[in-house]
Short mmCIF file of N, CA and C in Angstrom, two decimals:
data_model
loop_
_atom_site.label_atom_id
_atom_site.label_comp_id
_atom_site.label_asym_id
_atom_site.label_seq_id
_atom_site.Cartn_x
_atom_site.Cartn_y
_atom_site.Cartn_z
N MET A 391 -12.37 27.44 8.11
CA MET A 391 -13.13 25.97 8.50
C MET A 391 -12.08 25.16 7.50
N ARG A 392 -12.22 24.01 8.02
CA ARG A 392 -11.71 22.74 7.08
C ARG A 392 -12.79 22.24 6.67
N PRO A 393 -12.79 22.52 5.19
CA PRO A 393 -13.52 21.18 4.30
C PRO A 393 -13.80 20.01 5.09
N SER A 394 -15.20 19.42 5.02
CA SER A 394 -15.34 18.22 5.36
C SER A 394 -15.05 17.03 4.41
N VAL A 395 -14.64 16.43 5.24
CA VAL A 395 -13.56 14.83 3.92
C VAL A 395 -14.24 13.90 4.18
N LYS A 396 -14.37 13.46 3.00
CA LYS A 396 -15.15 11.97 3.34
C LYS A 396 -13.97 10.67 3.54
N ARG A 397 -13.95 9.48 3.49
CA ARG A 397 -13.03 8.56 4.09
C ARG A 397 -11.89 8.37 2.31
N MET A 398 -11.67 8.20 2.75
CA MET A 398 -10.66 7.32 1.19
C MET A 398 -10.54 6.36 1.29
N ARG A 399 -10.32 5.79 0.10
CA ARG A 399 -10.28 4.68 -0.25
C ARG A 399 -9.66 4.37 -1.28
N LEU A 400 -8.43 3.10 -1.09
CA LEU A 400 -6.75 3.42 -1.91
C LEU A 400 -6.69 1.99 -1.90
N ALA A 401 -6.40 1.96 -2.79
CA ALA A 401 -5.54 0.52 -3.24
C ALA A 401 -3.97 0.90 -2.60
N ALA A 402 -3.63 -0.31 -2.03
CA ALA A 402 -2.11 -0.32 -1.57
C ALA A 402 -1.23 -1.24 -2.24
N ASP A 403 -0.07 -0.38 -2.97
CA ASP A 403 1.03 -1.32 -3.61
C ASP A 403 1.62 -2.07 -2.74
N ALA A 404 1.82 -2.83 -2.80
CA ALA A 404 3.23 -3.73 -1.78
C ALA A 404 4.01 -3.03 -1.40
N SER A 405 5.02 -2.54 -2.10
CA SER A 405 6.36 -2.30 -1.67
C SER A 405 6.01 -0.87 -0.69
N CYS A 406 4.76 -0.25 -0.99
CA CYS A 406 4.53 0.99 -0.11
C CYS A 406 4.28 0.54 1.27
N LEU A 407 3.33 -0.50 1.09
CA LEU A 407 2.62 -1.33 2.29
C LEU A 407 4.45 -1.72 3.53
N VAL A 408 5.03 -2.43 2.51
CA VAL A 408 6.40 -2.90 3.18
C VAL A 408 7.10 -1.48 3.93
N ALA A 409 7.52 -0.43 3.37
CA ALA A 409 8.35 0.28 3.18
C ALA A 409 7.45 1.09 5.17
N GLU A 410 6.05 1.03 4.95
CA GLU A 410 5.67 2.11 6.21
C GLU A 410 5.53 1.38 7.09
N ALA A 411 5.21 -0.12 6.92
CA ALA A 411 4.52 -1.09 8.17
C ALA A 411 5.94 -1.39 8.85
N LEU A 412 7.25 -0.78 8.07
CA LEU A 412 8.36 -1.27 8.95
C LEU A 412 8.75 0.47 10.14
N ARG A 413 7.89 1.34 9.49
CA ARG A 413 8.04 2.12 10.39
C ARG A 413 6.46 2.52 11.25
N VAL A 414 7.16 3.05 12.35
CA VAL A 414 5.91 3.17 13.34
C VAL A 414 5.09 4.40 12.96
N ARG A 415 5.86 5.70 12.16
CA ARG A 415 4.89 6.55 11.22
C ARG A 415 3.76 5.78 10.50
N GLY A 416 4.73 4.73 9.58
CA GLY A 416 4.01 4.04 8.60
C GLY A 416 2.85 3.01 9.36
N ARG A 417 2.86 2.55 10.13
CA ARG A 417 1.94 1.79 11.29
C ARG A 417 1.05 2.56 11.21
N ARG A 418 0.78 4.02 11.96
CA ARG A 418 -0.44 5.13 12.37
C ARG A 418 -0.88 5.59 11.09
N LEU A 419 -0.12 5.86 9.92
CA LEU A 419 -0.86 6.15 8.78
C LEU A 419 -1.74 4.40 8.20
N ILE A 420 -1.70 3.63 8.54
CA ILE A 420 -2.13 2.37 8.05
C ILE A 420 -3.27 2.00 8.46
N ALA A 421 -3.13 3.20 10.19
CA ALA A 421 -4.49 2.39 10.87
C ALA A 421 -5.30 4.37 11.31
N HIS A 422 -4.86 4.87 9.89
CA HIS A 422 -5.95 6.38 10.10
C HIS A 422 -7.01 5.95 10.31
N PRO A 423 -7.70 6.40 11.00
CA PRO A 423 -9.40 6.32 10.54
C PRO A 423 -10.51 6.86 9.29
N ALA A 424 -9.50 7.90 8.96
CA ALA A 424 -10.13 8.14 7.65
C ALA A 424 -9.55 7.29 6.85
N LEU A 425 -8.83 6.45 6.42
CA LEU A 425 -8.37 5.81 5.20
C LEU A 425 -8.88 4.16 5.42
N ASP A 426 -9.63 4.30 4.02
CA ASP A 426 -10.17 2.72 3.78
C ASP A 426 -9.07 1.84 2.79
N LEU A 427 -8.12 1.20 3.10
CA LEU A 427 -6.98 0.38 2.63
C LEU A 427 -7.56 -0.64 2.15
N PHE A 428 -6.79 -1.09 0.81
CA PHE A 428 -7.14 -2.36 0.48
C PHE A 428 -5.85 -2.89 -0.40
N VAL A 429 -5.76 -4.71 -0.20
CA VAL A 429 -4.45 -4.87 -1.34
C VAL A 429 -5.40 -6.09 -1.87
N ALA A 430 -4.87 -6.04 -3.25
CA ALA A 430 -4.87 -7.01 -4.12
C ALA A 430 -4.68 -8.67 -3.60
N ALA A 431 -4.74 -9.68 -3.73
CA ALA A 431 -4.51 -11.14 -2.89
C ALA A 431 -2.89 -11.67 -3.18
N ASP A 432 -2.57 -10.81 -4.37
CA ASP A 432 -1.22 -11.08 -5.38
C ASP A 432 -0.27 -10.29 -4.08
N ALA A 433 -0.80 -8.87 -4.04
CA ALA A 433 0.27 -7.78 -3.57
C ALA A 433 0.36 -8.09 -1.80
N TRP A 434 -0.38 -8.89 -1.67
CA TRP A 434 -0.93 -8.95 -0.22
C TRP A 434 0.51 -10.17 -0.19
N SER A 435 0.41 -11.25 -0.85
CA SER A 435 1.68 -12.36 -0.63
C SER A 435 3.38 -11.84 -1.22
N GLU A 436 3.00 -11.05 -2.00
CA GLU A 436 4.27 -10.23 -1.98
C GLU A 436 4.53 -9.16 -1.31
N THR A 437 4.01 -9.01 -0.20
CA THR A 437 4.17 -7.73 1.01
C THR A 437 4.52 -8.21 1.64
N GLU A 438 4.13 -9.98 2.17
CA GLU A 438 4.88 -10.52 2.95
C GLU A 438 6.10 -11.02 3.13
N HIS A 439 6.34 -11.58 1.73
CA HIS A 439 7.72 -11.99 1.81
C HIS A 439 8.63 -11.25 1.58
N GLU A 440 8.22 -9.75 0.85
CA GLU A 440 9.09 -8.52 0.97
C GLU A 440 9.47 -8.01 2.25
N LEU A 441 8.48 -8.40 3.11
CA LEU A 441 8.60 -7.70 4.61
C LEU A 441 9.57 -8.49 5.67
N ARG A 442 9.21 -9.91 5.14
CA ARG A 442 10.52 -10.85 5.66
C ARG A 442 11.61 -10.76 5.34
N ARG A 443 11.87 -10.35 4.14
CA ARG A 443 13.35 -10.21 3.19
C ARG A 443 13.50 -8.94 3.85
N ARG A 444 13.28 -7.87 3.83
CA ARG A 444 13.68 -6.47 4.16
C ARG A 444 14.24 -6.90 6.20
N VAL A 445 13.57 -7.48 6.73
CA VAL A 445 13.75 -7.65 8.14
C VAL A 445 15.06 -8.30 8.16
N ALA A 446 15.23 -9.10 7.08
CA ALA A 446 16.27 -10.43 7.77
C ALA A 446 17.73 -9.74 7.65
N LEU A 447 17.20 -8.44 5.91
CA LEU A 447 18.85 -7.57 6.00
C LEU A 447 18.97 -6.93 6.98
N LEU A 448 18.18 -6.56 7.21
CA LEU A 448 18.40 -5.80 8.76
C LEU A 448 19.38 -6.23 9.41
N VAL A 449 19.11 -7.62 9.99
CA VAL A 449 19.78 -8.55 10.65
C VAL A 449 20.67 -8.72 10.28
N GLU A 450 20.97 -9.06 9.34
CA GLU A 450 21.96 -9.71 8.63
C GLU A 450 23.04 -8.52 8.32
N ARG A 451 22.69 -7.21 8.47
CA ARG A 451 23.07 -6.20 7.86
C ARG A 451 24.08 -5.66 9.64
N GLY A 452 23.28 -5.69 10.65
CA GLY A 452 24.26 -5.51 11.66
C GLY A 452 22.88 -4.34 12.30
N TYR A 453 21.65 -3.79 11.68
CA TYR A 453 21.19 -2.47 12.20
C TYR A 453 20.20 -3.46 12.92
N LEU A 454 19.72 -4.15 13.07
CA LEU A 454 18.88 -5.20 13.93
C LEU A 454 19.09 -6.14 14.64
N ALA A 455 18.59 -6.08 15.79
CA ALA A 455 19.09 -7.39 16.39
C ALA A 455 17.90 -9.29 16.20
N ALA A 456 18.08 -10.13 16.31
CA ALA A 456 16.82 -11.46 15.71
C ALA A 456 16.05 -11.14 16.98
N ALA A 457 15.24 -10.52 18.00
CA ALA A 457 14.61 -10.90 18.77
C ALA A 457 13.53 -9.50 18.23
N PRO A 458 14.73 -8.15 18.37
CA PRO A 458 13.52 -6.91 17.77
C PRO A 458 13.21 -7.44 16.50
N ALA A 459 13.62 -7.96 15.67
CA ALA A 459 13.21 -8.14 14.75
C ALA A 459 12.49 -8.73 14.39
N ASP A 460 12.36 -9.95 14.98
CA ASP A 460 10.90 -11.16 15.08
C ASP A 460 9.60 -10.25 15.56
N GLN A 461 10.26 -9.11 16.75
CA GLN A 461 8.74 -8.24 17.19
C GLN A 461 8.68 -7.50 15.43
N LEU A 462 9.36 -6.73 14.94
CA LEU A 462 8.80 -5.44 14.15
C LEU A 462 8.21 -6.54 13.47
N ILE A 463 8.90 -7.88 12.56
CA ILE A 463 7.33 -8.56 11.71
C ILE A 463 6.17 -8.68 12.45
N VAL A 464 5.97 -9.17 13.68
CA VAL A 464 4.98 -9.18 14.17
C VAL A 464 4.32 -7.66 14.32
N ASP A 465 4.48 -6.96 14.61
CA ASP A 465 4.09 -5.40 14.56
C ASP A 465 3.43 -5.03 12.98
N ALA A 466 4.50 -4.87 12.08
CA ALA A 466 4.01 -5.01 10.92
C ALA A 466 3.18 -5.66 10.08
N LEU A 467 3.10 -6.97 10.66
CA LEU A 467 1.93 -7.63 9.99
C LEU A 467 0.83 -7.53 10.53
N ALA A 468 0.48 -7.11 11.94
CA ALA A 468 -0.01 -7.44 12.79
C ALA A 468 -1.51 -6.31 12.43
N ALA A 469 -0.17 -4.76 11.56
CA ALA A 469 -1.09 -3.16 11.54
C ALA A 469 -1.66 -3.37 10.22
N ALA A 470 -1.09 -4.42 9.50
CA ALA A 470 -1.35 -4.57 7.97
C ALA A 470 -2.42 -5.44 7.91
N ALA A 471 -2.84 -6.54 8.70
CA ALA A 471 -4.13 -7.33 8.67
C ALA A 471 -4.97 -6.49 9.39
N ALA A 472 -4.77 -6.15 10.33
CA ALA A 472 -5.62 -5.45 11.14
C ALA A 472 -6.39 -3.93 10.84
N HIS A 473 -6.13 -3.67 9.46
CA HIS A 473 -6.76 -2.68 9.02
C HIS A 473 -6.27 -2.09 7.95
N ILE A 474 -5.97 -3.31 6.63
CA ILE A 474 -6.36 -3.22 5.33
C ILE A 474 -6.75 -4.71 4.72
N ILE A 475 -7.68 -4.45 4.22
CA ILE A 475 -8.81 -4.94 3.34
C ILE A 475 -8.16 -5.69 2.34
N ARG A 476 -7.76 -7.28 2.76
CA ARG A 476 -7.27 -8.11 1.50
C ARG A 476 -8.82 -8.38 0.30
N ILE A 477 -8.02 -8.61 -0.89
CA ILE A 477 -9.42 -8.67 -1.73
C ILE A 477 -8.38 -9.57 -2.99
N PRO A 478 -10.12 -10.87 -2.86
CA PRO A 478 -9.55 -11.87 -3.74
C PRO A 478 -9.90 -11.60 -5.06
N PRO A 479 -8.80 -12.63 -5.64
CA PRO A 479 -8.39 -11.71 -7.01
C PRO A 479 -9.75 -12.36 -8.03
N ASP A 480 -10.86 -12.90 -7.54
CA ASP A 480 -12.31 -12.65 -8.37
C ASP A 480 -12.97 -11.40 -8.27
N VAL A 481 -12.21 -10.37 -7.65
CA VAL A 481 -13.01 -9.20 -7.40
C VAL A 481 -12.21 -8.12 -8.67
N TYR A 482 -11.37 -8.59 -9.25
CA TYR A 482 -10.55 -7.52 -9.82
C TYR A 482 -9.95 -8.04 -11.33
N ALA A 483 -10.33 -9.35 -10.93
CA ALA A 483 -9.99 -10.31 -12.36
C ALA A 483 -10.01 -10.30 -13.30
N HIS A 484 -11.67 -9.67 -13.79
CA HIS A 484 -11.97 -8.68 -14.81
C HIS A 484 -11.56 -7.68 -15.51
N TRP A 485 -10.88 -6.73 -14.66
CA TRP A 485 -9.88 -5.66 -14.79
C TRP A 485 -8.47 -5.78 -15.14
N LEU A 486 -8.27 -7.31 -15.02
CA LEU A 486 -6.34 -7.55 -15.28
C LEU A 486 -6.13 -6.92 -16.80
N ASP A 487 -6.56 -7.65 -17.66
CA ASP A 487 -6.39 -7.37 -18.98
C ASP A 487 -6.10 -5.88 -19.64
N GLU A 488 -7.11 -4.55 -18.95
CA GLU A 488 -6.96 -3.60 -18.96
C GLU A 488 -5.93 -3.00 -17.79
N ALA A 489 -6.09 -3.65 -16.99
CA ALA A 489 -4.40 -2.85 -15.99
C ALA A 489 -2.77 -3.58 -16.64
N PHE A 490 -3.08 -4.89 -17.17
CA PHE A 490 -1.70 -5.12 -17.97
C PHE A 490 -1.13 -4.03 -18.93
N TRP A 491 -2.12 -3.39 -19.49
CA TRP A 491 -1.63 -2.76 -20.68
C TRP A 491 -1.63 -1.41 -20.41
N ARG A 492 -2.19 -0.92 -19.20
CA ARG A 492 -2.23 0.59 -18.39
C ARG A 492 -0.90 0.65 -17.67
N ILE A 493 -0.22 -0.36 -17.03
CA ILE A 493 1.38 -0.12 -16.69
C ILE A 493 2.10 -1.62 -17.31
N PRO A 494 2.64 -1.56 -18.16
CA PRO A 494 3.00 -2.21 -18.87
C PRO A 494 4.48 -2.69 -18.33
N ARG A 495 5.20 -1.46 -17.66
CA ARG A 495 6.64 -1.79 -17.00
C ARG A 495 7.27 -2.99 -16.43
N ASP A 496 5.74 -3.09 -15.29
CA ASP A 496 6.26 -4.16 -14.13
C ASP A 496 4.83 -5.29 -14.01
N PRO A 497 4.41 -5.81 -14.82
CA PRO A 497 3.52 -6.86 -14.78
C PRO A 497 2.78 -7.43 -13.55
N ARG A 498 3.77 -7.54 -12.27
CA ARG A 498 3.51 -7.62 -10.90
C ARG A 498 2.55 -6.53 -10.46
N ASP A 499 2.36 -5.49 -11.13
CA ASP A 499 2.08 -3.98 -10.35
C ASP A 499 0.34 -4.56 -10.54
N ALA A 500 0.13 -4.94 -11.90
CA ALA A 500 -1.41 -5.44 -12.53
C ALA A 500 -2.39 -5.49 -11.84
N PRO A 501 -1.86 -6.40 -10.90
CA PRO A 501 -3.20 -6.26 -10.08
C PRO A 501 -3.45 -5.32 -8.77
N THR A 502 -2.86 -4.46 -8.65
CA THR A 502 -3.26 -3.36 -7.86
C THR A 502 -3.72 -2.42 -8.68
N VAL A 503 -3.21 -2.79 -10.15
CA VAL A 503 -4.27 -1.12 -10.81
C VAL A 503 -5.73 -1.88 -10.94
N ALA A 504 -5.52 -2.87 -11.35
CA ALA A 504 -6.99 -3.75 -11.77
C ALA A 504 -7.70 -3.39 -10.75
N LEU A 505 -7.34 -3.77 -9.13
CA LEU A 505 -7.95 -3.23 -7.83
C LEU A 505 -8.81 -2.27 -7.58
N ALA A 506 -7.89 -0.84 -7.99
CA ALA A 506 -8.36 0.47 -8.02
C ALA A 506 -9.28 0.31 -9.21
N LEU A 507 -9.13 -0.30 -10.17
CA LEU A 507 -10.29 -0.21 -11.28
C LEU A 507 -11.38 -0.77 -11.26
N ALA A 508 -11.27 -1.72 -9.83
CA ALA A 508 -12.97 -2.66 -9.61
C ALA A 508 -13.68 -1.61 -8.93
N LEU A 509 -12.59 -1.33 -7.74
CA LEU A 509 -12.96 -0.37 -6.48
C LEU A 509 -13.38 1.08 -7.00
N ASP A 510 -13.12 1.51 -7.83
CA ASP A 510 -13.34 2.63 -8.46
C ASP A 510 -12.37 3.75 -7.20
N CYS A 511 -10.93 3.58 -7.08
CA CYS A 511 -10.38 4.10 -6.07
C CYS A 511 -8.99 4.40 -6.72
N GLY A 512 -8.75 4.92 -5.60
CA GLY A 512 -6.98 5.57 -5.95
C GLY A 512 -5.93 4.71 -5.67
N ILE A 513 -4.27 4.64 -5.84
CA ILE A 513 -3.81 3.86 -5.53
C ILE A 513 -2.58 4.82 -4.42
N TRP A 514 -2.20 3.95 -3.08
CA TRP A 514 -0.76 4.62 -2.46
C TRP A 514 0.43 3.63 -3.22
N THR A 515 1.36 4.87 -3.36
CA THR A 515 2.31 3.99 -3.94
C THR A 515 3.08 4.88 -3.86
N THR A 516 4.74 4.55 -3.70
CA THR A 516 5.96 5.87 -3.98
C THR A 516 6.69 4.70 -5.24
N ASP A 517 5.32 4.27 -6.22
CA ASP A 517 6.47 3.45 -7.27
C ASP A 517 6.21 4.22 -8.64
N HIS A 518 6.85 4.60 -8.99
CA HIS A 518 6.73 5.39 -10.20
C HIS A 518 6.21 5.04 -11.67
N ASP A 519 6.46 3.66 -11.80
CA ASP A 519 5.74 3.05 -13.12
C ASP A 519 4.18 2.75 -12.49
N PHE A 520 3.67 3.30 -11.40
CA PHE A 520 2.16 3.39 -11.73
C PHE A 520 1.58 4.87 -11.94
N PHE A 521 2.36 5.73 -11.95
CA PHE A 521 1.92 7.29 -12.35
C PHE A 521 2.10 7.54 -14.03
N GLY A 522 0.80 7.85 -14.11
CA GLY A 522 0.51 7.54 -15.66
C GLY A 522 -0.67 7.05 -16.50
N CYS A 523 -0.89 5.32 -15.07
CA CYS A 523 -1.76 4.68 -15.74
C CYS A 523 -3.44 4.85 -15.64
N GLY A 524 -3.57 5.96 -15.10
CA GLY A 524 -4.85 6.81 -15.27
C GLY A 524 -5.99 6.29 -13.94
N VAL A 525 -5.41 6.44 -13.07
CA VAL A 525 -5.81 6.09 -12.29
C VAL A 525 -5.43 6.70 -11.09
N PRO A 526 -5.90 7.70 -10.15
CA PRO A 526 -5.35 8.51 -9.30
C PRO A 526 -4.11 7.81 -8.47
N VAL A 527 -3.09 8.95 -8.06
CA VAL A 527 -1.98 8.23 -7.33
C VAL A 527 -1.44 9.03 -6.18
N TRP A 528 -1.73 8.29 -4.92
CA TRP A 528 -0.98 9.30 -3.98
C TRP A 528 0.23 8.87 -3.41
N THR A 529 1.17 9.55 -3.05
CA THR A 529 2.27 8.72 -2.66
C THR A 529 2.30 9.16 -1.12
N THR A 530 2.89 8.50 -0.26
CA THR A 530 3.21 8.72 0.99
C THR A 530 3.27 10.17 1.33
N GLU A 531 3.75 10.63 1.21
CA GLU A 531 4.33 11.98 1.62
C GLU A 531 2.65 13.03 1.04
N THR A 532 1.89 12.98 0.09
CA THR A 532 1.14 13.80 -0.17
C THR A 532 0.10 13.29 0.23
N LEU A 533 -0.03 11.93 0.66
CA LEU A 533 -1.49 11.15 1.66
C LEU A 533 -1.11 11.71 3.44
N LEU A 534 0.28 11.80 3.77
CA LEU A 534 0.26 12.57 4.94
C LEU A 534 -0.59 14.04 5.15
N HIS A 535 0.55 14.47 4.22
CA HIS A 535 -0.43 15.89 4.22
C HIS A 535 -1.59 16.23 4.43
N TYR A 536 -2.32 15.59 2.91
CA TYR A 536 -3.58 15.64 2.71
C TYR A 536 -4.34 15.41 4.36
N LEU A 537 -3.95 14.02 4.65
CA LEU A 537 -4.71 13.87 5.87
C LEU A 537 -4.33 14.64 6.90
N GLU A 538 -3.23 15.65 7.38
CA GLU A 538 -3.00 16.68 8.10
C GLU A 538 -3.98 17.88 7.95
N VAL A 539 -3.88 18.29 6.62
CA VAL A 539 -4.07 19.35 6.97
C VAL A 539 -5.78 19.00 6.65
N HIS A 540 -6.91 18.44 5.99
CA HIS A 540 -7.89 18.21 5.62
C HIS A 540 -8.67 17.55 6.92
N ILE A 541 -7.99 16.42 7.78
CA ILE A 541 -8.74 15.67 8.77
C ILE A 541 -8.48 16.48 10.36
N ALA A 542 -9.39 16.95 10.91
CA ALA A 542 -9.22 17.40 11.82
C ALA A 542 -8.67 16.41 13.60
#
């Protein structure tokens, strides 16, 4: 018998969102009914920018034609917008100073740490800069495994 599991609340890192929103598997994960995903406003801006940049690179390198690329951007942004709650800076601003010293290697990641601190939740990322910041960190593979094992 599997133990009952409460909903998981995670602050999503932009790089992880971009990577997974471009995959069918990732869009299913983003929409998983047991997940409450949040993104800092700053990280959402980075997500939109990087998503478009990565798709443009796929087109430029000949891996994807223009029409499917446009649809991929639409699908990725729609999945994220439908299932990820964007949090305005005033919610996590109080935690930014602490977040900056917790993650000194990349100050652009501080809003995600501040959001996790403000919401008292973990972080979904594959960026090793987050490891050791004092907040629980979930990689995509660990998250997928956990959901598979603990959610019926």
